[in-house]
PDB file of C-alpha atoms and ligand atoms in Angstrom:
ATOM      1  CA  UNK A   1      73.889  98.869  61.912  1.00 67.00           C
ATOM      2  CA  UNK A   2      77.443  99.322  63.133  1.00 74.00           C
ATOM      3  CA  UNK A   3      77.640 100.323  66.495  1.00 84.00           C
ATOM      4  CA  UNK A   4      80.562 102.756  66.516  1.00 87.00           C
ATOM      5  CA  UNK A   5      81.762 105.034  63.768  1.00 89.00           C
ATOM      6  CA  UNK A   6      84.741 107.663  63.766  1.00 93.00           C
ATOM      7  CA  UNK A   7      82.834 111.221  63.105  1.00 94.00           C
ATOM      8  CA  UNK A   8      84.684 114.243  62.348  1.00 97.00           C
ATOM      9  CA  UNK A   9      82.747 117.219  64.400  1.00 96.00           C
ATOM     10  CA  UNK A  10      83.523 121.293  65.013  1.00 96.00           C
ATOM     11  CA  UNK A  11      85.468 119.929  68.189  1.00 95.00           C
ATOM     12  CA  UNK A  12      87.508 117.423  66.322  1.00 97.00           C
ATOM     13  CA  UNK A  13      87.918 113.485  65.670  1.00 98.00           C
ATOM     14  CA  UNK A  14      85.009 111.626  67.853  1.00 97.00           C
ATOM     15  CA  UNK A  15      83.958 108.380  68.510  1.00 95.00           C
ATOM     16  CA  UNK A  16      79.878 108.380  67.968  1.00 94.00           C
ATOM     17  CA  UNK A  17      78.242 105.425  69.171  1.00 91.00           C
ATOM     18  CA  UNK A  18      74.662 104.232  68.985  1.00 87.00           C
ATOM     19  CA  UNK A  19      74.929 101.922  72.259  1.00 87.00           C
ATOM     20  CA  UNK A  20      71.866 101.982  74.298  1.00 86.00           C
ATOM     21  CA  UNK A  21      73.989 102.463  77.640  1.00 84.00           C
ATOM     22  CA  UNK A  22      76.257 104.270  76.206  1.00 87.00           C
ATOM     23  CA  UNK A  23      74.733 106.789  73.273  1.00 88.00           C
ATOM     24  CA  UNK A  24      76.536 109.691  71.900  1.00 92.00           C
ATOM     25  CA  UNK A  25      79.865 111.201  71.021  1.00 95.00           C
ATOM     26  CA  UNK A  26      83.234 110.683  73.044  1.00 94.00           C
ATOM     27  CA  UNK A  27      85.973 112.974  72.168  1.00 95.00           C
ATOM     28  CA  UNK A  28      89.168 112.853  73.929  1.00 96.00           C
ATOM     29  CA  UNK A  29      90.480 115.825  75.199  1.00 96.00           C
ATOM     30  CA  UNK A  30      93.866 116.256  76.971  1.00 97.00           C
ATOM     31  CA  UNK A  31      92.679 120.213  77.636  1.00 97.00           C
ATOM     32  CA  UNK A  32      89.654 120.489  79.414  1.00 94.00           C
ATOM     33  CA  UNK A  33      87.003 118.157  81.436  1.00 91.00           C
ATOM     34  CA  UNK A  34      88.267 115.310  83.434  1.00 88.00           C
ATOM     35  CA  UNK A  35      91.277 114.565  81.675  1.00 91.00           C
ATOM     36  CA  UNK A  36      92.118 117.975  81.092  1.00 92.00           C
ATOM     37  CA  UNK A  37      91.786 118.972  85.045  1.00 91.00           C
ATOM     38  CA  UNK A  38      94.025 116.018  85.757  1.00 90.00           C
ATOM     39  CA  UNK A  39      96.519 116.417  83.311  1.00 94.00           C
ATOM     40  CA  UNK A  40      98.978 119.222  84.952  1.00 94.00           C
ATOM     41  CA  UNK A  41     102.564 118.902  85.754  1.00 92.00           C
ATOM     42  CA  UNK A  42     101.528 120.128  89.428  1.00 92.00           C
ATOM     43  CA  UNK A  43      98.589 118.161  89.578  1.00 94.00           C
ATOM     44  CA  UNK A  44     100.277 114.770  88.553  1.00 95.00           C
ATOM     45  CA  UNK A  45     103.071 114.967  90.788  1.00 95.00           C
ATOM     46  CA  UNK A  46     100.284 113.852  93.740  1.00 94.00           C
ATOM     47  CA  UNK A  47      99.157 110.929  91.518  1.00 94.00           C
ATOM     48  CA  UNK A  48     100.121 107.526  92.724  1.00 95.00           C
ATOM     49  CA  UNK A  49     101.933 106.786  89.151  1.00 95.00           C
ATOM     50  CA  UNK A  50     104.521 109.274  90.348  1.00 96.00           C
ATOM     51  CA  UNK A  51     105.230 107.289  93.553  1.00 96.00           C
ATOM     52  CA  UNK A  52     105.983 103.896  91.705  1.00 97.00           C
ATOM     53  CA  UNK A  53     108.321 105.369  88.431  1.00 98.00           C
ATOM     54  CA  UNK A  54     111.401 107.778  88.805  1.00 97.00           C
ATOM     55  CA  UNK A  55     110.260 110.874  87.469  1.00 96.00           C
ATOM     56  CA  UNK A  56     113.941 111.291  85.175  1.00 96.00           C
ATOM     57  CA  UNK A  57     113.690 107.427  83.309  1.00 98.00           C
ATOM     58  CA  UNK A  58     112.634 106.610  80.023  1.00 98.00           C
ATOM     59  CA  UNK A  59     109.389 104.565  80.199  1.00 98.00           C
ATOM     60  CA  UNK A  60     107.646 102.435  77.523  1.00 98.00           C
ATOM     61  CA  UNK A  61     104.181 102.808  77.882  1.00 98.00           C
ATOM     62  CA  UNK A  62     102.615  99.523  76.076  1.00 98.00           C
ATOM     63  CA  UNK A  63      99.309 100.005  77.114  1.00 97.00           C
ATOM     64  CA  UNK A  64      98.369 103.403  75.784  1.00 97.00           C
ATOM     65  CA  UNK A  65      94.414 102.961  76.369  1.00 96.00           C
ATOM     66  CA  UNK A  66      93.407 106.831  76.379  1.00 96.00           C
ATOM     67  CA  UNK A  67      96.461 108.500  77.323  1.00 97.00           C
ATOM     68  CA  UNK A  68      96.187 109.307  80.603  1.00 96.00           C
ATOM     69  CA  UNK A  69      98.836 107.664  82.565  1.00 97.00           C
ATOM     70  CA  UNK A  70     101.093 107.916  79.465  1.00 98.00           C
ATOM     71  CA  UNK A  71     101.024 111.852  79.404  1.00 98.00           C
ATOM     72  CA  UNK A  72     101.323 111.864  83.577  1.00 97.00           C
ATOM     73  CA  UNK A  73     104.577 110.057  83.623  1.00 98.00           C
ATOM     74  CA  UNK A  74     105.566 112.613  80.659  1.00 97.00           C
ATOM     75  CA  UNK A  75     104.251 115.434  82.983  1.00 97.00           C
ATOM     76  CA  UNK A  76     106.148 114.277  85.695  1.00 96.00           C
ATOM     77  CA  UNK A  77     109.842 114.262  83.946  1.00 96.00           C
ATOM     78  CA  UNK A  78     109.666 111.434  82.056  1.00 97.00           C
ATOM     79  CA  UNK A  79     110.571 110.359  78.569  1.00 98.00           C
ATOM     80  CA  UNK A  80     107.615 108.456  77.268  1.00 98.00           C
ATOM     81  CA  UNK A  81     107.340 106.320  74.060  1.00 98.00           C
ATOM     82  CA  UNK A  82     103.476 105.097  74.136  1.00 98.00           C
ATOM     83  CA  UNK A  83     101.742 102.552  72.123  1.00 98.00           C
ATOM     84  CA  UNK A  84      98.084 102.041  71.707  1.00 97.00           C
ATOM     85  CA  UNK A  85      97.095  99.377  68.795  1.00 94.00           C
ATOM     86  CA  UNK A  86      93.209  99.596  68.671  1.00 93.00           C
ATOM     87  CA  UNK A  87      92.051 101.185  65.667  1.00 92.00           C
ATOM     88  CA  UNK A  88      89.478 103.311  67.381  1.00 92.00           C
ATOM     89  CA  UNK A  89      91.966 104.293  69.739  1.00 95.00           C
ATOM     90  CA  UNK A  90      94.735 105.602  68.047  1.00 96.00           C
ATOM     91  CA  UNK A  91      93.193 107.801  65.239  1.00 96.00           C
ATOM     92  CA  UNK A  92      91.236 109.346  68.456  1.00 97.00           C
ATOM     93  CA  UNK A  93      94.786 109.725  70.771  1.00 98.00           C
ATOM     94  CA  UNK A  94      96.489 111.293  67.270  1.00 98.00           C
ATOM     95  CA  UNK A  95      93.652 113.948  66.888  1.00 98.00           C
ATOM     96  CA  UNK A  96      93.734 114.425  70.743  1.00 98.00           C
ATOM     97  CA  UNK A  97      97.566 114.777  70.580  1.00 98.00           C
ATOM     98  CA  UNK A  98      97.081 117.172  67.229  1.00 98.00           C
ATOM     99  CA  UNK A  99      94.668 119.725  69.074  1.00 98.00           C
ATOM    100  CA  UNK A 100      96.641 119.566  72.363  1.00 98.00           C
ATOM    101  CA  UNK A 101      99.614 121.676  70.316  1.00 97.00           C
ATOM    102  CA  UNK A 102      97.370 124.923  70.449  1.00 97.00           C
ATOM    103  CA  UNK A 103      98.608 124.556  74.187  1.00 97.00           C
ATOM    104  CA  UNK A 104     102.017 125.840  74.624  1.00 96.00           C
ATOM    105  CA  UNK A 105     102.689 123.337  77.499  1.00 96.00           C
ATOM    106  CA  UNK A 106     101.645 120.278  75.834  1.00 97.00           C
ATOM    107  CA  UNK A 107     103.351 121.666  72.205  1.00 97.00           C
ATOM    108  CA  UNK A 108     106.597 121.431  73.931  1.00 97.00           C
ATOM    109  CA  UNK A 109     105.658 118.300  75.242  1.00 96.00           C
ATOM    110  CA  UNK A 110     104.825 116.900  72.047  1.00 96.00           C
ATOM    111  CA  UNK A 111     107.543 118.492  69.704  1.00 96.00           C
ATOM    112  CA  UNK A 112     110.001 117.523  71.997  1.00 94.00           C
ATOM    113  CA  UNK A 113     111.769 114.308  70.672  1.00 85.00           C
ATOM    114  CA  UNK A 114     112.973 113.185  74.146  1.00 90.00           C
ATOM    115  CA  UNK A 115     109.519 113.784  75.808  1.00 96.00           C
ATOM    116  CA  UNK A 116     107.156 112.108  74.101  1.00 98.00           C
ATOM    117  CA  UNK A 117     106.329 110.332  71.359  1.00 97.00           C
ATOM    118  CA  UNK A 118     103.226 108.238  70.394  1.00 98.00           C
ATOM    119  CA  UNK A 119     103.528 104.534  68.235  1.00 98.00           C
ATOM    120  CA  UNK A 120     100.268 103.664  67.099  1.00 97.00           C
ATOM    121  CA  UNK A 121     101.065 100.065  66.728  1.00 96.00           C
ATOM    122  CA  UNK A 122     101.428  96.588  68.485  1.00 97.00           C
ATOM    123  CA  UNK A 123     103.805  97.333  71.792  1.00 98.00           C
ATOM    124  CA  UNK A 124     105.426  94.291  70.959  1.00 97.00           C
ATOM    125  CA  UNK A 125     106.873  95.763  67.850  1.00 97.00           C
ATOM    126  CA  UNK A 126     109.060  98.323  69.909  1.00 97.00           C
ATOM    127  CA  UNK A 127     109.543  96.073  72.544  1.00 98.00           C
ATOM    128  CA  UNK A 128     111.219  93.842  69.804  1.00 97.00           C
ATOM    129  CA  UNK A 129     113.120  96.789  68.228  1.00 96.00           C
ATOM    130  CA  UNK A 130     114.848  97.644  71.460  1.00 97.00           C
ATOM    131  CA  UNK A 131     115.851  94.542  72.819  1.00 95.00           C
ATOM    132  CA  UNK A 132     118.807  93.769  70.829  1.00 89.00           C
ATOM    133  CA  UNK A 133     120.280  97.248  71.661  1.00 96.00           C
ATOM    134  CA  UNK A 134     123.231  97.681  74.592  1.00 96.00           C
ATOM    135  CA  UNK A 135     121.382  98.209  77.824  1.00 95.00           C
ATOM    136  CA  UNK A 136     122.934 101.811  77.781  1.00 95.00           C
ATOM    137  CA  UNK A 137     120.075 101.855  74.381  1.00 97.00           C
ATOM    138  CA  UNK A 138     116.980 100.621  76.588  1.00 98.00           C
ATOM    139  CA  UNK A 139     114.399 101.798  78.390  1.00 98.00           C
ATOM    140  CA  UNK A 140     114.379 102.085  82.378  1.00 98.00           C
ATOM    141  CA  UNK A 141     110.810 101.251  82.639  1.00 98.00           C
ATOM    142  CA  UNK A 142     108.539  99.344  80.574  1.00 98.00           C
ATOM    143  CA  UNK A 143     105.012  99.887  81.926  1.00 98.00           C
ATOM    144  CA  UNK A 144     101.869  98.153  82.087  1.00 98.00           C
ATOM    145  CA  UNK A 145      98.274  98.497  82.791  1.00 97.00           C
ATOM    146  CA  UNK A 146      96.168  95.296  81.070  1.00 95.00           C
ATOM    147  CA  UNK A 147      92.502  95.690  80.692  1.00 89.00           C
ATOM    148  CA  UNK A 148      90.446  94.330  83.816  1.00 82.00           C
ATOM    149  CA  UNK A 149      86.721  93.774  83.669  1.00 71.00           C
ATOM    150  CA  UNK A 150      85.440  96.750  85.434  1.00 62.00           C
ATOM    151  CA  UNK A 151      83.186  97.426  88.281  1.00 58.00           C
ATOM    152  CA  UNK A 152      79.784  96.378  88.094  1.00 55.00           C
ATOM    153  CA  UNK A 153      78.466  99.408  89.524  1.00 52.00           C
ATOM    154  CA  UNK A 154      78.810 101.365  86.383  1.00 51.00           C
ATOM    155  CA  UNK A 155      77.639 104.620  87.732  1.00 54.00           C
ATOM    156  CA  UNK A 156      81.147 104.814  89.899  1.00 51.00           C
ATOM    157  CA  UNK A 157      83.101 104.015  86.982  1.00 64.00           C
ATOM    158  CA  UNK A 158      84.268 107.483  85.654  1.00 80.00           C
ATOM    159  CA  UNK A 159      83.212 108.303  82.138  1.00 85.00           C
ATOM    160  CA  UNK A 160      85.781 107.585  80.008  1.00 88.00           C
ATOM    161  CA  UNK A 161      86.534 104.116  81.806  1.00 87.00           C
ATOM    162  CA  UNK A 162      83.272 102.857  80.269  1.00 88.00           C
ATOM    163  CA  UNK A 163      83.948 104.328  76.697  1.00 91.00           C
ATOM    164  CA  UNK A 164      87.041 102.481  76.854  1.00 91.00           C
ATOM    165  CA  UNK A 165      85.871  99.266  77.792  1.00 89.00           C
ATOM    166  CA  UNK A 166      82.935  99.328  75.488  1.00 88.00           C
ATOM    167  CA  UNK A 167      85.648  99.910  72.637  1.00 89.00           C
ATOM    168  CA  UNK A 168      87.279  96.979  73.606  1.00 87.00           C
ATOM    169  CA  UNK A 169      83.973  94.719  73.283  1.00 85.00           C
ATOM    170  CA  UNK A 170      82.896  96.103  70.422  1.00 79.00           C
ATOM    171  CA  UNK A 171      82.732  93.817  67.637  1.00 75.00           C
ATOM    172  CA  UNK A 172      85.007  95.722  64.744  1.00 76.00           C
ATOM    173  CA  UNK A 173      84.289  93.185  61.877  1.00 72.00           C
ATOM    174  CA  UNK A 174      80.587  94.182  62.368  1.00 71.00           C
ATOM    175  CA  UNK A 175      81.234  97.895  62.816  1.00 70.00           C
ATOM    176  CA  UNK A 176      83.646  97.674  58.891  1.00 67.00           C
ATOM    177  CA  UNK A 177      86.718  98.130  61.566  1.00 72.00           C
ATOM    178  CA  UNK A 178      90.119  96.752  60.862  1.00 72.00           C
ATOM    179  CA  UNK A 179      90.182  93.169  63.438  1.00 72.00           C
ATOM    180  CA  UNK A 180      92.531  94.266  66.398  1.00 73.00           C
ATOM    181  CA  UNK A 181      94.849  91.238  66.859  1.00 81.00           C
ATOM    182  CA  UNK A 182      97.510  92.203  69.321  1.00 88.00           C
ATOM    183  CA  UNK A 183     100.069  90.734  71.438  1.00 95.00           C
ATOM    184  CA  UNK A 184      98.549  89.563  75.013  1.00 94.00           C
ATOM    185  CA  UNK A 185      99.815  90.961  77.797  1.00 93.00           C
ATOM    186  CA  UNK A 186     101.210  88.524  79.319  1.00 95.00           C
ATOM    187  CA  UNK A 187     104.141  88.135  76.400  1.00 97.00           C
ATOM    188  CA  UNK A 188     104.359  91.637  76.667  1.00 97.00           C
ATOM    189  CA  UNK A 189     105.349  90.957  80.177  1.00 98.00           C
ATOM    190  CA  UNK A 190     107.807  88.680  79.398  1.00 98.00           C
ATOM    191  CA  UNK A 191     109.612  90.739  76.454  1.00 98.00           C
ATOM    192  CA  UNK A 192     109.551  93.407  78.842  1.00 98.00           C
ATOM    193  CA  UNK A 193     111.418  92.151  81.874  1.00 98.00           C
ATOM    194  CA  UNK A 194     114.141  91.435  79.083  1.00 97.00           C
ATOM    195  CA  UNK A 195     114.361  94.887  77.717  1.00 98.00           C
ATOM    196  CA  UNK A 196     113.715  97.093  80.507  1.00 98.00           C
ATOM    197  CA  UNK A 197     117.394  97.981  82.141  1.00 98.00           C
ATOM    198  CA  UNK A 198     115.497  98.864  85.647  1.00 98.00           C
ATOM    199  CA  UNK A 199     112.058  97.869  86.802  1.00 98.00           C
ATOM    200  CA  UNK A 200     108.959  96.764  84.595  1.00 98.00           C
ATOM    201  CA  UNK A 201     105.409  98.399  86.113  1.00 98.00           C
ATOM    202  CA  UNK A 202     102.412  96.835  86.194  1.00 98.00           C
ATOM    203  CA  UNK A 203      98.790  98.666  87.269  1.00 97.00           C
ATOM    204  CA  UNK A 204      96.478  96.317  88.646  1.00 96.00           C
ATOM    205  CA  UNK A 205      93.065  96.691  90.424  1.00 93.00           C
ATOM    206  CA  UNK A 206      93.597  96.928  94.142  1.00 90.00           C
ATOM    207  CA  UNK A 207      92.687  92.940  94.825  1.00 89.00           C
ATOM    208  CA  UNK A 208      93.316  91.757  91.581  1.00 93.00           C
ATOM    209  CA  UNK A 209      95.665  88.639  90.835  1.00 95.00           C
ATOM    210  CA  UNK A 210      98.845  89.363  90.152  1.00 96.00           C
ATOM    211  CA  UNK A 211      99.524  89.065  86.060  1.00 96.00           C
ATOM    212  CA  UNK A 212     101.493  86.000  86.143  1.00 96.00           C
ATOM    213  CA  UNK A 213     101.639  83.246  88.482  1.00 96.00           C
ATOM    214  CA  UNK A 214     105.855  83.592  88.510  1.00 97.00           C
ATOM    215  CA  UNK A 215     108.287  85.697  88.764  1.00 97.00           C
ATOM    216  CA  UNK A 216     106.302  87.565  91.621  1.00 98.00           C
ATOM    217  CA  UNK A 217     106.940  91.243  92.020  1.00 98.00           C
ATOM    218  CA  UNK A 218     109.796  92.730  93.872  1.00 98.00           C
ATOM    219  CA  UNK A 219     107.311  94.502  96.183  1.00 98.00           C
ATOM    220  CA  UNK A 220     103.809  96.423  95.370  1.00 97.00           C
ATOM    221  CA  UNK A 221     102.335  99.552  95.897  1.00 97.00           C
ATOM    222  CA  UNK A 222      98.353  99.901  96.768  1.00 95.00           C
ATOM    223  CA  UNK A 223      96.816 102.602  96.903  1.00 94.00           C
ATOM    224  CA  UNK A 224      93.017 103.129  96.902  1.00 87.00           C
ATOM    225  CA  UNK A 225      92.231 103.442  93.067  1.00 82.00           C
ATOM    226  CA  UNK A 226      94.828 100.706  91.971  1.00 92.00           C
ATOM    227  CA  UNK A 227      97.686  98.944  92.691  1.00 96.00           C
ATOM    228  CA  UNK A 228     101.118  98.487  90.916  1.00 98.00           C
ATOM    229  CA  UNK A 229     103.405  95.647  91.302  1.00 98.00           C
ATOM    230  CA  UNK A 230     107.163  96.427  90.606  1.00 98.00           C
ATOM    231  CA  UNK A 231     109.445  93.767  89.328  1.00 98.00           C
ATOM    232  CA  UNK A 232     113.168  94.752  89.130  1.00 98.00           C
ATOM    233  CA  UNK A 233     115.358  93.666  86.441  1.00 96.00           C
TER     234      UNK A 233
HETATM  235  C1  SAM B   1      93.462  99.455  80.490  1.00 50.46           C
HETATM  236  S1  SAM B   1      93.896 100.156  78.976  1.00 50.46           S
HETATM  237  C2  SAM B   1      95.180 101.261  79.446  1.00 50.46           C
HETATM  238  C3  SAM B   1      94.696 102.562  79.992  1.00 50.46           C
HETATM  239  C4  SAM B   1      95.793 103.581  80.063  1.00 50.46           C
HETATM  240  N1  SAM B   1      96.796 103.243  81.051  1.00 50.46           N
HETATM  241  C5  SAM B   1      95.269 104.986  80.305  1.00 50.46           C
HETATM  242  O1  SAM B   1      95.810 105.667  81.185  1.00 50.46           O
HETATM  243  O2  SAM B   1      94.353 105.387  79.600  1.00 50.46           O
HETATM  244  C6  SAM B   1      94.802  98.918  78.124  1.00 50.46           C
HETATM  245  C7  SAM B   1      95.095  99.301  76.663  1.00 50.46           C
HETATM  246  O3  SAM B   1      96.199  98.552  76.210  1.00 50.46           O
HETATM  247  C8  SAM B   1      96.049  98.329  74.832  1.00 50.46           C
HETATM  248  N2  SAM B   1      96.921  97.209  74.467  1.00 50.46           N
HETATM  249  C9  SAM B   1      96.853  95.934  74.927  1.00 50.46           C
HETATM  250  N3  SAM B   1      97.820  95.177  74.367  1.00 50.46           N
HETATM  251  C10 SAM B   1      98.516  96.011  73.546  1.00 50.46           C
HETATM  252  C11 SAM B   1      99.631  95.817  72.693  1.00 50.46           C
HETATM  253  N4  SAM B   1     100.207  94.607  72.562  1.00 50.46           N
HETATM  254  N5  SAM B   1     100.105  96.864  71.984  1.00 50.46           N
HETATM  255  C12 SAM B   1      99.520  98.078  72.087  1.00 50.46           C
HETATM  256  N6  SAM B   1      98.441  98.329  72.886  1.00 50.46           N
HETATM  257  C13 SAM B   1      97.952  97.300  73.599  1.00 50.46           C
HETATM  258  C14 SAM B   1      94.582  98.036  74.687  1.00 50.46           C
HETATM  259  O4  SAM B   1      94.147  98.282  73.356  1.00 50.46           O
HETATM  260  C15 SAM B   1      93.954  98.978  75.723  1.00 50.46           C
HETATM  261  O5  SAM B   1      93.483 100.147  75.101  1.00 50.46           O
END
């Protein structure tokens, strides 16, 4: 029996899941409950993202994962092309982006064609696309946040963290799923330090390794929840 399926329900597109440790539906929802109370331009201004990217650049956000830090940096000013490749990701980000519209904020957010816009593809493909354009054509930004094995103690991992790692070691070809072969991150690294025009970003755990042995980054940020290392190009 498949572990995961994508269920249509009253509340919209979910993700229902017959995982022991993790059993039931997980809908994602930019409005309300933990995402939702995070996810305000007053509210993101405070979050450590906004510390690390100018709040006026155009970012490419390669690492979509639910959303979160995608739609802050687009809460925060800036202009935000995010890519998420998993196929139980994106169909759940496009039905998540769908019902945000009833939202005035977020409809201007998402109508908006130098706000926001959402590629539900390989990173690498837009990465590619943009790299033989003048630098005045580029990004400022390309941004970064790899999946990290997460804290054993799974009871201080938030919610959402652990639906979104057990979608990544789910096994698709057993759950009829399309196989999710994507560029690693560490070429993504590399084409993005040759398109972005001002500083790639990546998120790492506070004491994690740094991505790549070499280049090392310009300088890094920590703060208690993660820490981003800043390479200038
Ligand atoms: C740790 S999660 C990112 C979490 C995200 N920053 C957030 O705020 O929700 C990493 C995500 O990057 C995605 N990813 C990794 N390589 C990718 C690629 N080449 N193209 C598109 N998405 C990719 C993975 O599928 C995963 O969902």
């Amino acid at each position: 029996m498949p572990n995961f399926a994508l269920e249509q329900t009253p509340g919209g597109l979910a993700l229902k899941s017959t995982l022991p440790e993790l059993p039931g539906l997980f809908l994602l929802d930019y409005l309300h409950g933990n995402l939702g109370y995070r996810l305000t331009p007053e509210r993101v201004l405070h979050e450590p993202l906004a510390k690390v990217i100018d709040h006026h650049a155009w970012v490419i956000d390669t690492t979509g994962g639910l959303g979160k830090d995608g739609l802050m940096l687009a809460m925060m000013g800036c202009k935000v092309w995010m890519c998420e490749a998993h196929p139980l990701l994106y169909p759940l980000i496009e039905d998540a982006i769908k019902r945000a519209l009833v939202d005035s904020y977020f409809n201007n957010l998402f109508t908006h064609p130098d706000k926001f816009k959402f590629f539900p593809e390989d990173a690498k493909n837009i990465l590619m696309r943009l790299l033989d354009l003048p630098k005045e054509a580029r990004p400022d930004v390309v941004y970064l946040d790899p999946m990290f094995p997460a804290r054993k103690k799974s009871s201080l991992v938030k919610k959402e963290m652990q639906w979104l790692k057990a979608i990544h070691e789910v096994d698709l070809d057993k759950d009829n799923f399309k196989k999710y072969v994507v560029t690693s991150e560490t070429e993504l690294f590399e084409l993005a330090l040759k398109t972005a025009t001002k500083r790639v970003v990546v998120k790492r755990p506070a004491h994690a390794p740094n991505l790549v042995a070499s280049p090392v980054p310009n300088f890094s940020k920590a703060f208690q929840s993660a820490r981003f290392d800043v390479y200038l190009t």
